[in-house]
Every structure is written in C-alpha cells, then in structure tokens.
PDB file of C-alpha atoms in Angstrom:
ATOM      1  CA  UNK G   1       0.228  -2.997 -18.667  1.00 90.00           C
ATOM      2  CA  UNK G   2       0.771  -2.272 -14.959  1.00 92.00           C
ATOM      3  CA  UNK G   3      -2.345  -0.110 -14.814  1.00 93.00           C
ATOM      4  CA  UNK G   4      -4.282  -2.720 -16.704  1.00 94.00           C
ATOM      5  CA  UNK G   5      -3.345  -5.307 -14.071  1.00 94.00           C
ATOM      6  CA  UNK G   6      -4.673  -3.053 -11.277  1.00 94.00           C
ATOM      7  CA  UNK G   7      -7.953  -2.705 -13.177  1.00 95.00           C
ATOM      8  CA  UNK G   8      -8.173  -6.512 -13.689  1.00 95.00           C
ATOM      9  CA  UNK G   9      -7.719  -6.967  -9.936  1.00 96.00           C
ATOM     10  CA  UNK G  10     -10.572  -4.473  -9.258  1.00 96.00           C
ATOM     11  CA  UNK G  11     -12.798  -6.413 -11.657  1.00 96.00           C
ATOM     12  CA  UNK G  12     -11.996  -9.591  -9.735  1.00 95.00           C
ATOM     13  CA  UNK G  13     -12.967  -7.859  -6.501  1.00 96.00           C
ATOM     14  CA  UNK G  14     -16.243  -6.738  -8.209  1.00 96.00           C
ATOM     15  CA  UNK G  15     -16.954 -10.403  -9.012  1.00 96.00           C
ATOM     16  CA  UNK G  16     -16.487 -11.610  -5.410  1.00 95.00           C
ATOM     17  CA  UNK G  17     -17.770  -9.596  -2.516  1.00 91.00           C
ATOM     18  CA  UNK G  18     -16.076 -12.032  -0.054  1.00 93.00           C
ATOM     19  CA  UNK G  19     -12.687 -10.934  -1.281  1.00 93.00           C
ATOM     20  CA  UNK G  20     -11.929  -7.618   0.370  1.00 91.00           C
ATOM     21  CA  UNK G  21      -8.344  -6.991  -0.528  1.00 94.00           C
ATOM     22  CA  UNK G  22      -5.630  -7.867  -3.007  1.00 96.00           C
ATOM     23  CA  UNK G  23      -2.031  -7.070  -3.725  1.00 96.00           C
ATOM     24  CA  UNK G  24      -0.506  -6.262  -7.089  1.00 96.00           C
ATOM     25  CA  UNK G  25       3.214  -6.853  -6.772  1.00 96.00           C
ATOM     26  CA  UNK G  26       5.809  -5.563  -9.252  1.00 94.00           C
ATOM     27  CA  UNK G  27       8.916  -7.698  -8.549  1.00 93.00           C
ATOM     28  CA  UNK G  28      10.870  -6.490 -11.546  1.00 89.00           C
ATOM     29  CA  UNK G  29       9.502  -3.013 -12.163  1.00 90.00           C
ATOM     30  CA  UNK G  30       9.409   0.406 -10.545  1.00 93.00           C
ATOM     31  CA  UNK G  31      12.586   0.067  -8.502  1.00 93.00           C
ATOM     32  CA  UNK G  32      13.023   3.855  -8.604  1.00 95.00           C
ATOM     33  CA  UNK G  33      10.845   5.247  -5.754  1.00 95.00           C
ATOM     34  CA  UNK G  34      10.035   8.508  -7.597  1.00 95.00           C
ATOM     35  CA  UNK G  35       8.932   6.629 -10.725  1.00 96.00           C
ATOM     36  CA  UNK G  36       6.786   4.456  -8.486  1.00 97.00           C
ATOM     37  CA  UNK G  37       5.217   7.524  -6.843  1.00 96.00           C
ATOM     38  CA  UNK G  38       4.352   8.859 -10.242  1.00 96.00           C
ATOM     39  CA  UNK G  39       2.870   5.471 -11.125  1.00 97.00           C
ATOM     40  CA  UNK G  40       0.757   5.473  -7.932  1.00 97.00           C
ATOM     41  CA  UNK G  41      -0.552   8.894  -8.925  1.00 97.00           C
ATOM     42  CA  UNK G  42      -1.552   7.492 -12.304  1.00 97.00           C
ATOM     43  CA  UNK G  43      -3.208   4.474 -10.576  1.00 97.00           C
ATOM     44  CA  UNK G  44      -5.212   6.888  -8.371  1.00 97.00           C
ATOM     45  CA  UNK G  45      -6.344   8.722 -11.489  1.00 97.00           C
ATOM     46  CA  UNK G  46      -7.196   5.405 -13.124  1.00 95.00           C
ATOM     47  CA  UNK G  47      -9.314   4.400 -10.131  1.00 96.00           C
ATOM     48  CA  UNK G  48     -11.284   7.613 -10.506  1.00 96.00           C
ATOM     49  CA  UNK G  49     -11.610   7.156 -14.303  1.00 96.00           C
ATOM     50  CA  UNK G  50     -13.132   3.667 -13.711  1.00 96.00           C
ATOM     51  CA  UNK G  51     -15.545   5.209 -11.134  1.00 96.00           C
ATOM     52  CA  UNK G  52     -14.070   3.218  -8.208  1.00 97.00           C
ATOM     53  CA  UNK G  53     -13.774   6.224  -5.907  1.00 95.00           C
ATOM     54  CA  UNK G  54     -15.408   5.267  -2.614  1.00 94.00           C
ATOM     55  CA  UNK G  55     -15.400   1.572  -3.550  1.00 96.00           C
ATOM     56  CA  UNK G  56     -11.665   0.748  -3.540  1.00 96.00           C
ATOM     57  CA  UNK G  57      -8.705   2.409  -1.925  1.00 95.00           C
ATOM     58  CA  UNK G  58      -5.103   2.057  -2.961  1.00 96.00           C
ATOM     59  CA  UNK G  59      -2.282   1.807  -0.452  1.00 95.00           C
ATOM     60  CA  UNK G  60       1.300   2.045  -1.492  1.00 95.00           C
ATOM     61  CA  UNK G  61       4.346   0.014  -0.540  1.00 97.00           C
ATOM     62  CA  UNK G  62       7.881   0.181  -1.862  1.00 97.00           C
ATOM     63  CA  UNK G  63      11.323  -0.994  -0.728  1.00 96.00           C
ATOM     64  CA  UNK G  64      12.583   2.551  -0.541  1.00 95.00           C
ATOM     65  CA  UNK G  65       9.347   4.201   0.810  1.00 96.00           C
ATOM     66  CA  UNK G  66      10.030   7.479   2.527  1.00 95.00           C
ATOM     67  CA  UNK G  67       7.410   9.728   3.952  1.00 93.00           C
ATOM     68  CA  UNK G  68       7.558  13.378   2.897  1.00 90.00           C
ATOM     69  CA  UNK G  69       9.914  15.355   5.040  1.00 86.00           C
ATOM     70  CA  UNK G  70      11.098  12.190   6.844  1.00 90.00           C
ATOM     71  CA  UNK G  71      14.791  11.337   6.939  1.00 93.00           C
ATOM     72  CA  UNK G  72      15.767   8.306   4.818  1.00 92.00           C
ATOM     73  CA  UNK G  73      16.896   6.416   7.932  1.00 93.00           C
ATOM     74  CA  UNK G  74      13.679   7.069   9.919  1.00 96.00           C
ATOM     75  CA  UNK G  75      12.409   3.632  11.106  1.00 97.00           C
ATOM     76  CA  UNK G  76       8.823   4.871  10.503  1.00 96.00           C
ATOM     77  CA  UNK G  77       9.375   4.630   6.795  1.00 97.00           C
ATOM     78  CA  UNK G  78       9.340   0.837   7.224  1.00 96.00           C
ATOM     79  CA  UNK G  79       5.641   0.964   7.941  1.00 96.00           C
ATOM     80  CA  UNK G  80       5.300   1.368   4.139  1.00 96.00           C
ATOM     81  CA  UNK G  81       8.384  -0.487   2.996  1.00 96.00           C
ATOM     82  CA  UNK G  82       8.020  -3.812   1.336  1.00 95.00           C
ATOM     83  CA  UNK G  83      10.265  -6.355  -0.357  1.00 95.00           C
ATOM     84  CA  UNK G  84       8.921  -5.210  -3.714  1.00 96.00           C
ATOM     85  CA  UNK G  85       6.988  -2.309  -5.161  1.00 97.00           C
ATOM     86  CA  UNK G  86       3.256  -3.080  -4.727  1.00 97.00           C
ATOM     87  CA  UNK G  87      -0.171  -1.586  -4.634  1.00 97.00           C
ATOM     88  CA  UNK G  88      -2.593  -2.899  -2.046  1.00 97.00           C
ATOM     89  CA  UNK G  89      -6.187  -2.625  -3.229  1.00 97.00           C
ATOM     90  CA  UNK G  90      -8.730  -2.510  -0.337  1.00 95.00           C
ATOM     91  CA  UNK G  91     -12.446  -2.635  -0.475  1.00 94.00           C
ATOM     92  CA  UNK G  92     -13.536   0.572   1.394  1.00 91.00           C
ATOM     93  CA  UNK G  93     -16.537  -1.035   3.009  1.00 88.00           C
ATOM     94  CA  UNK G  94     -14.219  -3.530   4.740  1.00 86.00           C
ATOM     95  CA  UNK G  95     -11.945  -0.653   5.877  1.00 82.00           C
ATOM     96  CA  UNK G  96     -15.017   1.066   7.374  1.00 79.00           C
ATOM     97  CA  UNK G  97     -16.089  -2.100   9.198  1.00 79.00           C
ATOM     98  CA  UNK G  98     -12.566  -2.568  10.697  1.00 77.00           C
ATOM     99  CA  UNK G  99     -12.299   1.078  11.670  1.00 78.00           C
ATOM    100  CA  UNK G 100     -15.688   0.882  13.422  1.00 78.00           C
ATOM    101  CA  UNK G 101     -14.253  -1.948  15.631  1.00 80.00           C
ATOM    102  CA  UNK G 102     -11.074   0.003  16.462  1.00 78.00           C
ATOM    103  CA  UNK G 103     -11.383   2.606  19.259  1.00 72.00           C
ATOM    104  CA  UNK G 104      -9.337   5.405  17.678  1.00 78.00           C
ATOM    105  CA  UNK G 105      -8.686   4.714  14.030  1.00 77.00           C
ATOM    106  CA  UNK G 106      -6.932   8.076  13.498  1.00 79.00           C
ATOM    107  CA  UNK G 107      -4.300   6.833  15.974  1.00 86.00           C
ATOM    108  CA  UNK G 108      -3.279   3.753  13.883  1.00 87.00           C
ATOM    109  CA  UNK G 109      -0.556   5.397  11.671  1.00 88.00           C
ATOM    110  CA  UNK G 110       1.038   7.178  14.629  1.00 90.00           C
ATOM    111  CA  UNK G 111       0.931   3.979  16.692  1.00 92.00           C
ATOM    112  CA  UNK G 112       2.612   2.061  13.792  1.00 94.00           C
ATOM    113  CA  UNK G 113       5.270   4.717  13.429  1.00 94.00           C
ATOM    114  CA  UNK G 114       5.909   4.866  17.157  1.00 95.00           C
ATOM    115  CA  UNK G 115       6.300   1.062  17.252  1.00 96.00           C
ATOM    116  CA  UNK G 116       8.805   1.156  14.339  1.00 96.00           C
ATOM    117  CA  UNK G 117      10.782   3.953  15.952  1.00 96.00           C
ATOM    118  CA  UNK G 118      10.887   2.096  19.219  1.00 97.00           C
ATOM    119  CA  UNK G 119      12.212  -1.023  17.438  1.00 97.00           C
ATOM    120  CA  UNK G 120      14.679   0.920  15.369  1.00 97.00           C
ATOM    121  CA  UNK G 121      15.522   1.030  11.686  1.00 96.00           C
ATOM    122  CA  UNK G 122      17.910  -1.908  11.895  1.00 96.00           C
ATOM    123  CA  UNK G 123      15.235  -4.152  13.431  1.00 96.00           C
ATOM    124  CA  UNK G 124      12.588  -2.976  10.909  1.00 96.00           C
ATOM    125  CA  UNK G 125      14.993  -3.566   7.995  1.00 94.00           C
ATOM    126  CA  UNK G 126      15.843  -7.041   9.263  1.00 95.00           C
ATOM    127  CA  UNK G 127      12.082  -7.828   9.614  1.00 93.00           C
ATOM    128  CA  UNK G 128      11.456  -6.741   6.033  1.00 93.00           C
ATOM    129  CA  UNK G 129      14.554  -8.513   4.691  1.00 92.00           C
ATOM    130  CA  UNK G 130      13.474 -11.729   6.360  1.00 93.00           C
ATOM    131  CA  UNK G 131      10.725 -11.920   3.737  1.00 89.00           C
ATOM    132  CA  UNK G 132      13.399 -12.972   1.259  1.00 87.00           C
TER     133      UNK G 132
END
C-alpha cells in the first residue's frame, strides 16, 4: 500500500507538469530507521520498474536519519531528519533547472552539513521538533 501511494503520486505528477515535487508522509508507519531504509530501496526499485528513472528522483527523510559512518549525535544528520518518515518525489527536470542557477551544486550537501554542525545538534533538534 505504501509503494502504491508513491506510484499514485508519480501519476499525479505525470498529469500536471506544473507540479514539480510532492511529499508522501508516513506518520504512523516505518518508525524503525532500518525498516525505512529497506522500504526506500524498494521504492527506488519500484521507480525503475515503472520506468521513471531520469524523470523522478526520490529523497529520503526520517526522524532518526543517520548518514552512513556518521555518529548518531552528528548535527549533520538533521539535514535529512524530519518529523515523520517521508519520501520526497522530485521532478528531475526541475532539479536540473535549479542546479543550473546555483553556482556550485556539488557544494550544496556539504554546505547544509556545515550549517547544521555550526548550529549544533540541540539547535537542529529544536528546529525539527518545532514542527510539532
């Protein structure tokens, strides 16, 4: 059912070129981060199976998101932490347009992580928790 919801959102994006992004939020599912990561892998496979590779991109966000080899308390993890588990579906053409306008797109993740580390984990957690 959760994969089906992602597919339905991609169909909605197909129907309206003006909509470039959507979020599928799972407020009462996938609380376990490892389970979520496995689901995200299945979602990536499903994207390929529906021949959406190069059309849409999936970004992952989870309350317990932790980058590989990063300590749990690394403030940079908050760049992908969210109030609930969610998948962000982005239209790749809109990503390309945005990146064309940004001077050094490869620097974006590092800049976000540096900002989070400068602010600190407590600040980043407070910022996320303020969403509630």
